[in-house]
mmCIF file of C-alpha atoms and ligand atoms in Angstrom:
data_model
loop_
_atom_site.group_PDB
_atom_site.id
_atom_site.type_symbol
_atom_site.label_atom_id
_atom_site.label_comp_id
_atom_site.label_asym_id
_atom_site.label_seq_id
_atom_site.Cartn_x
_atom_site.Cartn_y
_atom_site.Cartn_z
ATOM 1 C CA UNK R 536 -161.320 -51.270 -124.910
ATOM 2 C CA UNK R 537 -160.337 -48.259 -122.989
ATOM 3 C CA UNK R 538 -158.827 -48.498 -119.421
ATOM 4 C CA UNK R 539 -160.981 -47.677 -116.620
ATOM 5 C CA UNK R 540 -160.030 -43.821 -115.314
ATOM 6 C CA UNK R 541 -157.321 -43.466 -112.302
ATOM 7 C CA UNK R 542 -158.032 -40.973 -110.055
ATOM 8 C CA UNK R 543 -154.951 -38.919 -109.831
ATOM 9 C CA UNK R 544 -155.239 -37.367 -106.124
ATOM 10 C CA UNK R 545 -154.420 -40.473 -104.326
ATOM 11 C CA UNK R 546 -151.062 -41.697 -104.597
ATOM 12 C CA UNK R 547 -151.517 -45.326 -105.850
ATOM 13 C CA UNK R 548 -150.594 -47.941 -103.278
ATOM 14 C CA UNK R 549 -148.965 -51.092 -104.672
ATOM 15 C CA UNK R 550 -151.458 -54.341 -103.990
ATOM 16 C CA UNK R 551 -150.327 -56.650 -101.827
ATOM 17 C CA UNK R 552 -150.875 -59.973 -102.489
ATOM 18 C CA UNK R 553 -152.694 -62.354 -100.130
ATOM 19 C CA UNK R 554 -151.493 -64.067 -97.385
ATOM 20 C CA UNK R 555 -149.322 -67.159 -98.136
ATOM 21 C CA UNK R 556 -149.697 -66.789 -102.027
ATOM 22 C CA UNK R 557 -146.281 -65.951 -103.103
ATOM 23 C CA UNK R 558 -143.748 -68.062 -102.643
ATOM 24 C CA UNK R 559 -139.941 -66.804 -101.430
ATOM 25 C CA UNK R 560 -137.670 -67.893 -103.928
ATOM 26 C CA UNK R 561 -135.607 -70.975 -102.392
ATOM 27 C CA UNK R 562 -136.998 -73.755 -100.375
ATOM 28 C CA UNK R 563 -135.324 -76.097 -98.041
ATOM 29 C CA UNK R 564 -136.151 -80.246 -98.385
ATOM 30 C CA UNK R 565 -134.510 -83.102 -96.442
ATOM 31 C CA UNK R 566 -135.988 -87.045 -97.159
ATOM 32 C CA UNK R 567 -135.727 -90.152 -95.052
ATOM 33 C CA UNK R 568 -134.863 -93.516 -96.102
ATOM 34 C CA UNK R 569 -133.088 -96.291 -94.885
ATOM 35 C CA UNK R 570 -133.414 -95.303 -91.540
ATOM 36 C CA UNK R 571 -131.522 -91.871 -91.727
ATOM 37 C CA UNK R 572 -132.545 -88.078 -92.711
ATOM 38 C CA UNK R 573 -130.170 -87.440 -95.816
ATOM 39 C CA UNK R 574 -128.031 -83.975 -95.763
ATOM 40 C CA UNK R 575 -131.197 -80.859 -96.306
ATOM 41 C CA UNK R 576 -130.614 -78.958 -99.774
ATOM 42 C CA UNK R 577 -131.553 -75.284 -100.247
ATOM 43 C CA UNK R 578 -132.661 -74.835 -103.950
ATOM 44 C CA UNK R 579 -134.805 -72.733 -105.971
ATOM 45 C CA UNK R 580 -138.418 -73.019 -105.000
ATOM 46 C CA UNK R 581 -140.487 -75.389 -107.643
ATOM 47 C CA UNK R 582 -142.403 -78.910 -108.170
ATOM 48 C CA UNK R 583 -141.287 -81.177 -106.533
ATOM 49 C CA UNK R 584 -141.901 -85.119 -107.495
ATOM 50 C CA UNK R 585 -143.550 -88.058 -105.703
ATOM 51 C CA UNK R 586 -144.727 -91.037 -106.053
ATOM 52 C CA UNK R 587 -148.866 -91.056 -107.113
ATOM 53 C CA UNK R 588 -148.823 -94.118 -104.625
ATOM 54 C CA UNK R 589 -147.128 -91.637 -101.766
ATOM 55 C CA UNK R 590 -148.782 -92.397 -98.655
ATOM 56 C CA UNK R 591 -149.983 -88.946 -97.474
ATOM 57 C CA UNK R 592 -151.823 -88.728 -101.226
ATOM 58 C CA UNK R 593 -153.914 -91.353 -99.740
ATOM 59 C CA UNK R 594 -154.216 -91.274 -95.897
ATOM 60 C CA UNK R 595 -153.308 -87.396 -95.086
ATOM 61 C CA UNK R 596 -149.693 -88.273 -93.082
ATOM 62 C CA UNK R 597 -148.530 -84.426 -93.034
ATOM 63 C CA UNK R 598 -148.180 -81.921 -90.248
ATOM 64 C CA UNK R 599 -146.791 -78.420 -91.197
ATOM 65 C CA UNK R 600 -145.766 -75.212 -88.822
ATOM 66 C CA UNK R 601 -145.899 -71.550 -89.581
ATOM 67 C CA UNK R 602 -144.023 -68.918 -87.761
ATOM 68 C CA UNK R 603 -142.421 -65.653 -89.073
ATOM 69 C CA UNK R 604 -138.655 -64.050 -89.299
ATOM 70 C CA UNK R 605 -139.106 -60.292 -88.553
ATOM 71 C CA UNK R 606 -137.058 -57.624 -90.580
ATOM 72 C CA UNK R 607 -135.987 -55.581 -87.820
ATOM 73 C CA UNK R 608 -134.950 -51.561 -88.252
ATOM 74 C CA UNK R 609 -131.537 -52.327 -88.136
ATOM 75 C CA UNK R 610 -131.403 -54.567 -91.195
ATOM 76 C CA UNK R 611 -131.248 -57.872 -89.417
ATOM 77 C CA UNK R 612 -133.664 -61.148 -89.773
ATOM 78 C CA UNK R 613 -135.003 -62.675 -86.381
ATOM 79 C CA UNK R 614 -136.860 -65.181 -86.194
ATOM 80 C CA UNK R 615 -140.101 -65.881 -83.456
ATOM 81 C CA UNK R 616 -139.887 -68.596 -81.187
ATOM 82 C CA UNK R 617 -138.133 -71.618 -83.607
ATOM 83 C CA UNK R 618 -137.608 -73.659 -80.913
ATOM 84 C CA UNK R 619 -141.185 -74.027 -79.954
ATOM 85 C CA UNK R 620 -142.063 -74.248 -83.337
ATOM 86 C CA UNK R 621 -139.635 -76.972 -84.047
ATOM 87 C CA UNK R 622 -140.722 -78.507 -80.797
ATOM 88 C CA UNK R 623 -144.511 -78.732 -82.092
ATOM 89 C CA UNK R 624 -143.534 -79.804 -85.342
ATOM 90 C CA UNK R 625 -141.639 -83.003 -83.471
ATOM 91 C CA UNK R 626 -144.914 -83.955 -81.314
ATOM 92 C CA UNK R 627 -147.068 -83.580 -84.877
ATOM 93 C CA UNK R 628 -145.174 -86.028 -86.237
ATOM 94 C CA UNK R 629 -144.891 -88.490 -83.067
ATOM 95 C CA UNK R 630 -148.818 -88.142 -83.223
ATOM 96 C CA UNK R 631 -149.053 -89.238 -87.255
ATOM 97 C CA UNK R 632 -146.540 -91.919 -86.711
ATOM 98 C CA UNK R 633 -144.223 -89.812 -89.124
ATOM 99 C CA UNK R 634 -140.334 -90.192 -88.608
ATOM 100 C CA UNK R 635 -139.360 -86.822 -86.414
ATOM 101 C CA UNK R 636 -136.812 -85.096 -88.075
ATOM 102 C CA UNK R 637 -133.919 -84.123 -86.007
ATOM 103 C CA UNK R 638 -134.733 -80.740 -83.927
ATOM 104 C CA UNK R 639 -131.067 -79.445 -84.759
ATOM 105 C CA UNK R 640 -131.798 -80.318 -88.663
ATOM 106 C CA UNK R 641 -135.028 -78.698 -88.956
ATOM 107 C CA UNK R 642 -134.182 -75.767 -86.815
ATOM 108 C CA UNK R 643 -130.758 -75.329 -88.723
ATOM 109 C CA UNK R 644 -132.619 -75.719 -92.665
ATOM 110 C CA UNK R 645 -135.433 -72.799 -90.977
ATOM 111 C CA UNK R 646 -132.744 -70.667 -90.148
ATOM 112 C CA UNK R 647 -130.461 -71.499 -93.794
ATOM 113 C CA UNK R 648 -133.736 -71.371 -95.771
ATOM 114 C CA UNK R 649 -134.502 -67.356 -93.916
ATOM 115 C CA UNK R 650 -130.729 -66.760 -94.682
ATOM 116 C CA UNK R 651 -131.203 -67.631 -98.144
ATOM 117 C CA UNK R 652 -134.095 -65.287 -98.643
ATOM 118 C CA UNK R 653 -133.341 -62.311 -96.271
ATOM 119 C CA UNK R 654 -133.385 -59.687 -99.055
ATOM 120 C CA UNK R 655 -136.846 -61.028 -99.527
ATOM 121 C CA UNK R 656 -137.959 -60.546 -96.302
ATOM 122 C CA UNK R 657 -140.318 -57.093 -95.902
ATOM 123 C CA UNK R 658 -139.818 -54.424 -93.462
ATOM 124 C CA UNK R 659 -142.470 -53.968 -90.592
ATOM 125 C CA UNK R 660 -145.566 -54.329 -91.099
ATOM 126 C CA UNK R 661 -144.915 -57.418 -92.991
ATOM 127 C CA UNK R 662 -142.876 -60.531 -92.365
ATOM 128 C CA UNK R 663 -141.447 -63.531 -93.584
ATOM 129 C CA UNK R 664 -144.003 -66.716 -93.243
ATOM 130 C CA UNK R 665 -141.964 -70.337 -92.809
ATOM 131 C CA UNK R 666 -144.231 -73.067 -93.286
ATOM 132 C CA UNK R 667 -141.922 -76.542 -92.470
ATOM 133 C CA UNK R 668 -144.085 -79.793 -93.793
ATOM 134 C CA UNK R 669 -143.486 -83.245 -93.121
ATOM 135 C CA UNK R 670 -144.888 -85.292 -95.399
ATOM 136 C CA UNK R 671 -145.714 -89.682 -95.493
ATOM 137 C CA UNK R 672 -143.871 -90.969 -98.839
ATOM 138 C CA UNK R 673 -144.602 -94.893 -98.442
ATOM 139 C CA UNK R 674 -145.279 -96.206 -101.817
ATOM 140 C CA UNK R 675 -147.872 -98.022 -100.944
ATOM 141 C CA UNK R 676 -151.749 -97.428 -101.847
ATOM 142 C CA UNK R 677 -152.801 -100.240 -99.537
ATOM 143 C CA UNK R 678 -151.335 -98.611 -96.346
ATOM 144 C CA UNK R 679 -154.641 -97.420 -94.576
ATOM 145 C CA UNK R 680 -152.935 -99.565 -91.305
ATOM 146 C CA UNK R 681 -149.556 -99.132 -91.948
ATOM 147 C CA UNK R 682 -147.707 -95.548 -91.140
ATOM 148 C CA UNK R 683 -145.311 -93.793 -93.485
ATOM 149 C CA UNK R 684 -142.833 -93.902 -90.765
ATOM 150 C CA UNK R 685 -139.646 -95.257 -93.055
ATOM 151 C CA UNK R 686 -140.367 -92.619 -95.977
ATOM 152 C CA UNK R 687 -140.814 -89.406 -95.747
ATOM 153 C CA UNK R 688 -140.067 -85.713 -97.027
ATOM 154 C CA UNK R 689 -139.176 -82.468 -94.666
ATOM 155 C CA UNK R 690 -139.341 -79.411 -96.635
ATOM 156 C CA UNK R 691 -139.068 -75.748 -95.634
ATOM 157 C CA UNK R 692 -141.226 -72.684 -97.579
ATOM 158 C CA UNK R 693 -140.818 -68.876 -96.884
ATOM 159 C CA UNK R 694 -143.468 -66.586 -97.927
ATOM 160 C CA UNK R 695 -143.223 -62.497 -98.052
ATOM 161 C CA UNK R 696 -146.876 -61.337 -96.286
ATOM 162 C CA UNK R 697 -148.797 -58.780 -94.839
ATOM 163 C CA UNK R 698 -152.268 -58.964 -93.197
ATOM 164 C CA UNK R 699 -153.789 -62.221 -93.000
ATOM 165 C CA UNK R 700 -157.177 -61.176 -92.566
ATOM 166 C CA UNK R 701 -158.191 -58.923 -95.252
ATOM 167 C CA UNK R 702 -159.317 -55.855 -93.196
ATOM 168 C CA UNK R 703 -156.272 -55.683 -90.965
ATOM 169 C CA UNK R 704 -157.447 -54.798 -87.334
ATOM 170 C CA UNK R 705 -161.228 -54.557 -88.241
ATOM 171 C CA UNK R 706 -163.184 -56.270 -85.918
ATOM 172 C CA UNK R 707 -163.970 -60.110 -86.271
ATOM 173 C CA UNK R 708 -167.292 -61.480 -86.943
ATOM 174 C CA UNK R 709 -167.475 -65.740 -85.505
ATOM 175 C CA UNK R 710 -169.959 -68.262 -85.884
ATOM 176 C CA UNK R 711 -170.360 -70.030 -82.790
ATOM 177 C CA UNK R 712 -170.339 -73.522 -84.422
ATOM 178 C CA UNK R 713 -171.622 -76.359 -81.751
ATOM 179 C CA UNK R 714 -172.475 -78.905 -83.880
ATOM 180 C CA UNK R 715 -169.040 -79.812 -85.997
ATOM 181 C CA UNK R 716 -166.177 -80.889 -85.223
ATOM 182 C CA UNK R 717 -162.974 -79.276 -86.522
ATOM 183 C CA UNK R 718 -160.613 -82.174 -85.646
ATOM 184 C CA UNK R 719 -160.925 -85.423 -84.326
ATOM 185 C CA UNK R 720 -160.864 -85.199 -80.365
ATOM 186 C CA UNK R 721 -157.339 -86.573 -80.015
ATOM 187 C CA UNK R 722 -156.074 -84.607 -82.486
ATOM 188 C CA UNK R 723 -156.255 -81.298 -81.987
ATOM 189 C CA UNK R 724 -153.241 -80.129 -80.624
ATOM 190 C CA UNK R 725 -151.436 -82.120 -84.021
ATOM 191 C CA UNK R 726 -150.976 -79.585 -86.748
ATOM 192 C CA UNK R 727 -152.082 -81.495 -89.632
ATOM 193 C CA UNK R 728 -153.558 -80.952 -92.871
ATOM 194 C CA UNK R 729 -157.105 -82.789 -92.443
ATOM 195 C CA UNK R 730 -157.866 -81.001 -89.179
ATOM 196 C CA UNK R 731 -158.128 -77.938 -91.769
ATOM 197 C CA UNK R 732 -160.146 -79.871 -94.094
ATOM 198 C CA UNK R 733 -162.696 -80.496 -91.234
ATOM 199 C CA UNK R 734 -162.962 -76.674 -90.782
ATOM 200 C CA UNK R 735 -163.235 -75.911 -94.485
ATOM 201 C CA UNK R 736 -167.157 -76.650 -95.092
ATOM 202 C CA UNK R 737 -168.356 -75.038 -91.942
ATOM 203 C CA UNK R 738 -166.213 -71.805 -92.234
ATOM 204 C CA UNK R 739 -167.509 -71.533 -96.575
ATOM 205 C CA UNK R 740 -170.989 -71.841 -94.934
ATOM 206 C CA UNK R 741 -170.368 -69.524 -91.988
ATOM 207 C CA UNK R 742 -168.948 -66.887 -94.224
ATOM 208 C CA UNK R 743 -171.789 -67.406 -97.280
ATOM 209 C CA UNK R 744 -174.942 -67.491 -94.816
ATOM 210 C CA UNK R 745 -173.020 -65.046 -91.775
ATOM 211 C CA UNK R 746 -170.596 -63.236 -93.152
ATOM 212 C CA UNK R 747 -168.681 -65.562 -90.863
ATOM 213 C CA UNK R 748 -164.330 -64.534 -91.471
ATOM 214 C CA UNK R 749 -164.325 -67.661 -88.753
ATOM 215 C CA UNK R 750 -165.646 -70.586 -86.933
ATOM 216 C CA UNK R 751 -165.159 -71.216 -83.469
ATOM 217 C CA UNK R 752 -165.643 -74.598 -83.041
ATOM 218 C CA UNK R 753 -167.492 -75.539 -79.399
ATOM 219 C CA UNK R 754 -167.551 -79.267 -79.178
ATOM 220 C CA UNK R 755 -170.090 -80.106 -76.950
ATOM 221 C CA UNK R 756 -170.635 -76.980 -76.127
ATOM 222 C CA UNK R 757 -167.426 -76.024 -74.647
ATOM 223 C CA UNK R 758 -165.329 -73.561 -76.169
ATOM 224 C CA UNK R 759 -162.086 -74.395 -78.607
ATOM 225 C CA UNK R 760 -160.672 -72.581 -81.169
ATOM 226 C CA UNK R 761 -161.578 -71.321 -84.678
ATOM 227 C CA UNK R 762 -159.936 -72.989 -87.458
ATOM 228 C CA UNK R 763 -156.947 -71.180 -87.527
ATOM 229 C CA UNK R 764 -155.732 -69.271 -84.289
ATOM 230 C CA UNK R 765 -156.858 -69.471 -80.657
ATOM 231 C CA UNK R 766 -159.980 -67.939 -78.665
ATOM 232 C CA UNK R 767 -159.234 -65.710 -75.532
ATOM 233 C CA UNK R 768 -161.922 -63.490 -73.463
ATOM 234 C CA UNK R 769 -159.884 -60.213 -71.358
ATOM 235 C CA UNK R 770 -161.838 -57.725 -69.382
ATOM 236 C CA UNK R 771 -159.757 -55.262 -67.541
ATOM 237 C CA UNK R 772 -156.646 -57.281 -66.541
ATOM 238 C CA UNK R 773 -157.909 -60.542 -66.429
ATOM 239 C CA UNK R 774 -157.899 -62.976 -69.170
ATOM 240 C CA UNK R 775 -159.653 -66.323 -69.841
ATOM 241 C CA UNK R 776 -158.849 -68.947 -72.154
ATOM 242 C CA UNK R 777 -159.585 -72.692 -72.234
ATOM 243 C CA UNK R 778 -156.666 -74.855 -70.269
ATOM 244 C CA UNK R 779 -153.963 -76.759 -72.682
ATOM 245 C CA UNK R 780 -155.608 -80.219 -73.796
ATOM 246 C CA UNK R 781 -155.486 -82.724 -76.656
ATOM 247 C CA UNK R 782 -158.450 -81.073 -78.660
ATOM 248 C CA UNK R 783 -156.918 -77.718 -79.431
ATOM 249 C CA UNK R 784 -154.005 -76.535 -81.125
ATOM 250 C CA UNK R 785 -150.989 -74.774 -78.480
ATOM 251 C CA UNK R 786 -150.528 -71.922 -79.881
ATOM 252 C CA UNK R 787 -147.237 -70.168 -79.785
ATOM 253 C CA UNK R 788 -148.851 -67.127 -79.865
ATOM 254 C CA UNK R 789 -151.201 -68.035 -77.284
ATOM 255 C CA UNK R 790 -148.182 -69.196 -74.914
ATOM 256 C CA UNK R 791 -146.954 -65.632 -75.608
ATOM 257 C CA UNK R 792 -149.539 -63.792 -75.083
ATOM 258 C CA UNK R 793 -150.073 -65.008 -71.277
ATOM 259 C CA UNK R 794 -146.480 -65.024 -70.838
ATOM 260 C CA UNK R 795 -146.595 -61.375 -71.531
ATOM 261 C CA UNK R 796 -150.294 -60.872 -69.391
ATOM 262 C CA UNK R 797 -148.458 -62.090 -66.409
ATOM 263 C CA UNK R 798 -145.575 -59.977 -67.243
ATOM 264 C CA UNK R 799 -147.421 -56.560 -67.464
ATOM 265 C CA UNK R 800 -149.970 -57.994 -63.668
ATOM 266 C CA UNK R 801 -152.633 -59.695 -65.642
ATOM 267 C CA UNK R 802 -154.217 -62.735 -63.939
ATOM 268 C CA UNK R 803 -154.712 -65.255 -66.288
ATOM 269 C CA UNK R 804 -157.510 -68.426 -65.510
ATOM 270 C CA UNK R 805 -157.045 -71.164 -68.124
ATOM 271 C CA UNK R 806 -159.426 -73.608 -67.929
ATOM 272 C CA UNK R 807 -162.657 -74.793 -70.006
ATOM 273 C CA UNK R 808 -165.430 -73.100 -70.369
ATOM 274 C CA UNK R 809 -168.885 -72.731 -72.231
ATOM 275 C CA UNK R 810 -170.731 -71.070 -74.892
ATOM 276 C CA UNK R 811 -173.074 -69.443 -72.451
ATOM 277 C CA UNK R 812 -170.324 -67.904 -70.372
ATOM 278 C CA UNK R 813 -168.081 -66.644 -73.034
ATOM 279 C CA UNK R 814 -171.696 -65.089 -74.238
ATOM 280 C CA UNK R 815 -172.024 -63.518 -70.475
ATOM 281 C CA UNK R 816 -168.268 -61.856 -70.686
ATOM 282 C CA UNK R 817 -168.861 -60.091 -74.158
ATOM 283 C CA UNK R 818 -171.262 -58.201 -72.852
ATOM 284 C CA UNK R 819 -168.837 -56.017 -71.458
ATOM 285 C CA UNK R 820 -165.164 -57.948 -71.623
ATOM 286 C CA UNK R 821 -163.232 -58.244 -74.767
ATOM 287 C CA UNK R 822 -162.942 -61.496 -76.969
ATOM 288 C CA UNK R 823 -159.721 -62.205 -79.504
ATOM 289 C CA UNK R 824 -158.067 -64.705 -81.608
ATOM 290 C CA UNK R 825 -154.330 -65.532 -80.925
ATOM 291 C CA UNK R 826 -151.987 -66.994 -83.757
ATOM 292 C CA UNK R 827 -149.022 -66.730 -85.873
ATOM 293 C CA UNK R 828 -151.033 -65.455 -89.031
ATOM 294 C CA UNK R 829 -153.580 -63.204 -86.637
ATOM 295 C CA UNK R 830 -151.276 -61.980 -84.047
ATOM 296 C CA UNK R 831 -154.380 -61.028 -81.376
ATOM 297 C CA UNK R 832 -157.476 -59.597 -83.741
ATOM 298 C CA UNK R 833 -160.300 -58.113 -81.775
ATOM 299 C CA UNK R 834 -163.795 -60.136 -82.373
ATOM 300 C CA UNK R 835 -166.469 -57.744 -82.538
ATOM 301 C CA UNK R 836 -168.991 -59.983 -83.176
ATOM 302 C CA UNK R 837 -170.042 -63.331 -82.226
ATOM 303 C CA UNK R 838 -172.993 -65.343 -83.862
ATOM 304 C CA UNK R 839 -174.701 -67.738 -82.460
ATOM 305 C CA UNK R 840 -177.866 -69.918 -82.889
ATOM 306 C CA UNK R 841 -178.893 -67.038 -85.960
ATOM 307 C CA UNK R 842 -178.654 -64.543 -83.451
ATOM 308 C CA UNK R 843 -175.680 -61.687 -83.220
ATOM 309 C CA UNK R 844 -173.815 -60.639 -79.972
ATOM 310 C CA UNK R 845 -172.010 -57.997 -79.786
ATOM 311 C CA UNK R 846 -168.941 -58.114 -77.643
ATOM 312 C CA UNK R 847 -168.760 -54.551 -75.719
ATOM 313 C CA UNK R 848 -169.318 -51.715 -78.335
ATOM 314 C CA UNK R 849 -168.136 -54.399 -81.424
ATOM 315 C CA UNK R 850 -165.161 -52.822 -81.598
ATOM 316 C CA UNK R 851 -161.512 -53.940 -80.549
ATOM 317 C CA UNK R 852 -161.069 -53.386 -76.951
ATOM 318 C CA UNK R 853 -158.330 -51.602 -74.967
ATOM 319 C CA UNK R 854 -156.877 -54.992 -73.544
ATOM 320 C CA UNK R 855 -156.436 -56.551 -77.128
ATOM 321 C CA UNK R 856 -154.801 -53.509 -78.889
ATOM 322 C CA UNK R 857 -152.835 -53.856 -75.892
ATOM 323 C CA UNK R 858 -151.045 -56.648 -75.817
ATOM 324 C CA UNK R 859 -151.076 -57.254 -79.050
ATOM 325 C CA UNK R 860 -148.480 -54.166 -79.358
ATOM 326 C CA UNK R 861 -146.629 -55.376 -76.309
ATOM 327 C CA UNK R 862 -145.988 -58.475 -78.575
ATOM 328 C CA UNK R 863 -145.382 -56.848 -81.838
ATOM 329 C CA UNK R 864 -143.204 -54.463 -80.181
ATOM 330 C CA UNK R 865 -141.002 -57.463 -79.460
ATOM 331 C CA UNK R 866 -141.246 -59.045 -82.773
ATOM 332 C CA UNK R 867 -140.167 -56.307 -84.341
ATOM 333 C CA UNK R 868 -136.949 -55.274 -82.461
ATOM 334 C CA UNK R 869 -138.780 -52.206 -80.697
ATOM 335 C CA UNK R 870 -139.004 -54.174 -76.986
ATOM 336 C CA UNK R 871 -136.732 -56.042 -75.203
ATOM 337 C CA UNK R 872 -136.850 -59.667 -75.470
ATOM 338 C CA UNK R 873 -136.765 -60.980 -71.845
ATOM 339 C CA UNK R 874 -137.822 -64.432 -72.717
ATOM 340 C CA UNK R 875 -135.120 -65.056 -75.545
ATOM 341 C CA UNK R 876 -138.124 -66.044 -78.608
ATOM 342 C CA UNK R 877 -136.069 -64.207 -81.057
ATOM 343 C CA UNK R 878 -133.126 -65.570 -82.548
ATOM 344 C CA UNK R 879 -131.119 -63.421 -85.294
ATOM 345 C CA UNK R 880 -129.863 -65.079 -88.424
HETATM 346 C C1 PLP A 1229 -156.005 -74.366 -85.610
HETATM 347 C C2 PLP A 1229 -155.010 -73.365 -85.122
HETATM 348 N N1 PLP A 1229 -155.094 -72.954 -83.850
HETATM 349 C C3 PLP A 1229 -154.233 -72.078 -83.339
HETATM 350 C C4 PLP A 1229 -153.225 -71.536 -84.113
HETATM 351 C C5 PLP A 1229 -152.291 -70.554 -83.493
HETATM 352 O O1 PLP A 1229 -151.044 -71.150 -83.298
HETATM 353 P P1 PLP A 1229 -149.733 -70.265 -83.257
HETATM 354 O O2 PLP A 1229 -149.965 -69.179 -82.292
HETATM 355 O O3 PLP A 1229 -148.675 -71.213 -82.829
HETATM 356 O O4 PLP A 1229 -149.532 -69.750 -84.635
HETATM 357 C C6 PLP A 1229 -153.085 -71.958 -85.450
HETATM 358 C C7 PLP A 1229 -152.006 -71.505 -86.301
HETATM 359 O O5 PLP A 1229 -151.702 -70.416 -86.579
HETATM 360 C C8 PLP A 1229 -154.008 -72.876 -85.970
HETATM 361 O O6 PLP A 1229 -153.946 -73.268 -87.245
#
């Protein structure tokens, strides 16, 4: 077989793999038993071992968080907003009925698992990914009643990455999903593994039949969030985004984001709204998604009941690009950090 020709006028850019797919090389893990969290180990990053009868196997008993450490120009590894992050990961786990790991422990095996990786961590543009999990371990395959709250497993990932949506700042297309449900009602604001399970089918369909990269998921009409990052509408300096409740996730990023609106004289109005009035504003105001993975992403499209809206001229407005280099600029060393989110390890 002969290899396909290379063009030779374009320097060849190395491929990046996709986001969350590579794996740093050491991982944190902590377990509890007999009441206590044993001392957290850093070791090289492999299988690990459970029991087939391990409760969240059976009845889903895991919450995770992701948030990055940020290779600054200088050299040094910061990472975004751990205490929130560790703070989430706490009320996840109060929620599932988990045991909640000690905020000092799991903010001290982030920061020793980032420590243990830093040559791994890439320059600007990319980042290091953390994903902490807290996972059920109860023996016990008749436990449908019973939480895993006397077993369980903390452990700590890092992953190198880039872009998390393919195209990088193209413009989002969302299906405006109604009907489903990506998490039950009181629920929402846990981070936990079937919450993305919900989302899975309607996003595959949105994407095969739509071209869908996301769902945003408007219970009863009302908007939410997609199934991974939050929904905001801006127009000039204003911005609107549905008030903090059970049936959403709290975004980090989201928090951020307003905190740095208000900073730079935007008014900010958080409270619900519906699918006919974020389908008024994009006809001239900007719509985005806010998370850890998608920073703020412009949505350039919105799809709705088989028809397509644009929002403004489908591209990503002024307001987005905006503020979402106001925040970047902070992650990555370049701005101050008034607000203390970065800590250096
Ligand atoms: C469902 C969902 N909503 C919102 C977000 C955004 O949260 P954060 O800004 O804390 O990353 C995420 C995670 O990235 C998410 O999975």
């Amino acid at each position: 077989m002969t290899a396909p020709a290379r063009s030779t006028d374009t320097p060849a850019t190395p491929a990046r793999p996709g986001f969350g797919t590579v794996l740093a090389s050491r991982m944190g893990i902590a377990h509890y038993a007999d009441g206590r969290w044993d001392t957290p180990v850093i070791k090289a990053t492999g299988p690990i071992e459970i029991s087939p009868a391990a409760h969240v196997l059976h009845y889903a008993s895991t919450c995770f968080e992701g948030l990055k450490a940020y290779r600054f120009a200088d050299g040094s590894i910061n990472v975004f907003r751990l205490d929130r992050h560790v703070a989430r990961m706490l009320q996840s786990a109060r929620h599932l009925v988990l045991p909640e790991p000690d905020p000092i422990l799991l903010a001290g095996l982030v920061r020793d698992v980032v420590d243990a990786v830093r040559a791994e961590v890439p320059e600007a543009p990319g980042a290091l990914y953390l994903r902490p999990l807290l996972m059920g371990m109860l023996p016990n395959i008749g436990a449908a009643a019973t939480p895993s709250n006397t077993d369980a497993m903390l452990m700590v990932l890092a992953s190198p990455v880039w872009d998390y949506f393919a195209g990088g700042m193209k413009p989002l297309r969302i299906y405006v999903d109604d009907q489903n449900s990506r998490t039950a009602s009181h629920l929402g604001m846990v981070k936990t593994g079937g919450n993305y399970a919900a989302a899975m089918k309607p996003t595959l369909d949105a994407r095969a039949k739509y071209q869908a990269d996301q769902v945003l998921f408007c219970a009863g009409g009302y908007v939410q969030e997609t199934g991974a990052a939050n929904f905001l509408l801006l127009r000039d300096k204003h911005i609107l985004t549905r008030s903090l409740d059970s049936s959403f996730l709290h975004g980090v990023t989201r928090d951020s984001v307003l905190t740095l609106a208000r900073d730079l004289g935007y008014s900010v109005e958080e409270r619900p709204f519906t699918v006919a009035e974020m389908l008024e504003w994009a006809r001239d105001g900007e719509a985005a998604l806010s998370g850890t993975a998608a920073v703020l992403t412009g949505v350039g499209t919105l799809i709705y009941n088989g028809q397509e809206h644009r929002v403004a001229d489908g591209g990503v407005g002024p307001q987005t690009l905006r503020l979402r280099e106001a925040l970047v600029a902070i992650q990555r060393g370049e701005s101050p950090d008034r607000h203390g989110w970065l800590q250096r390890v």
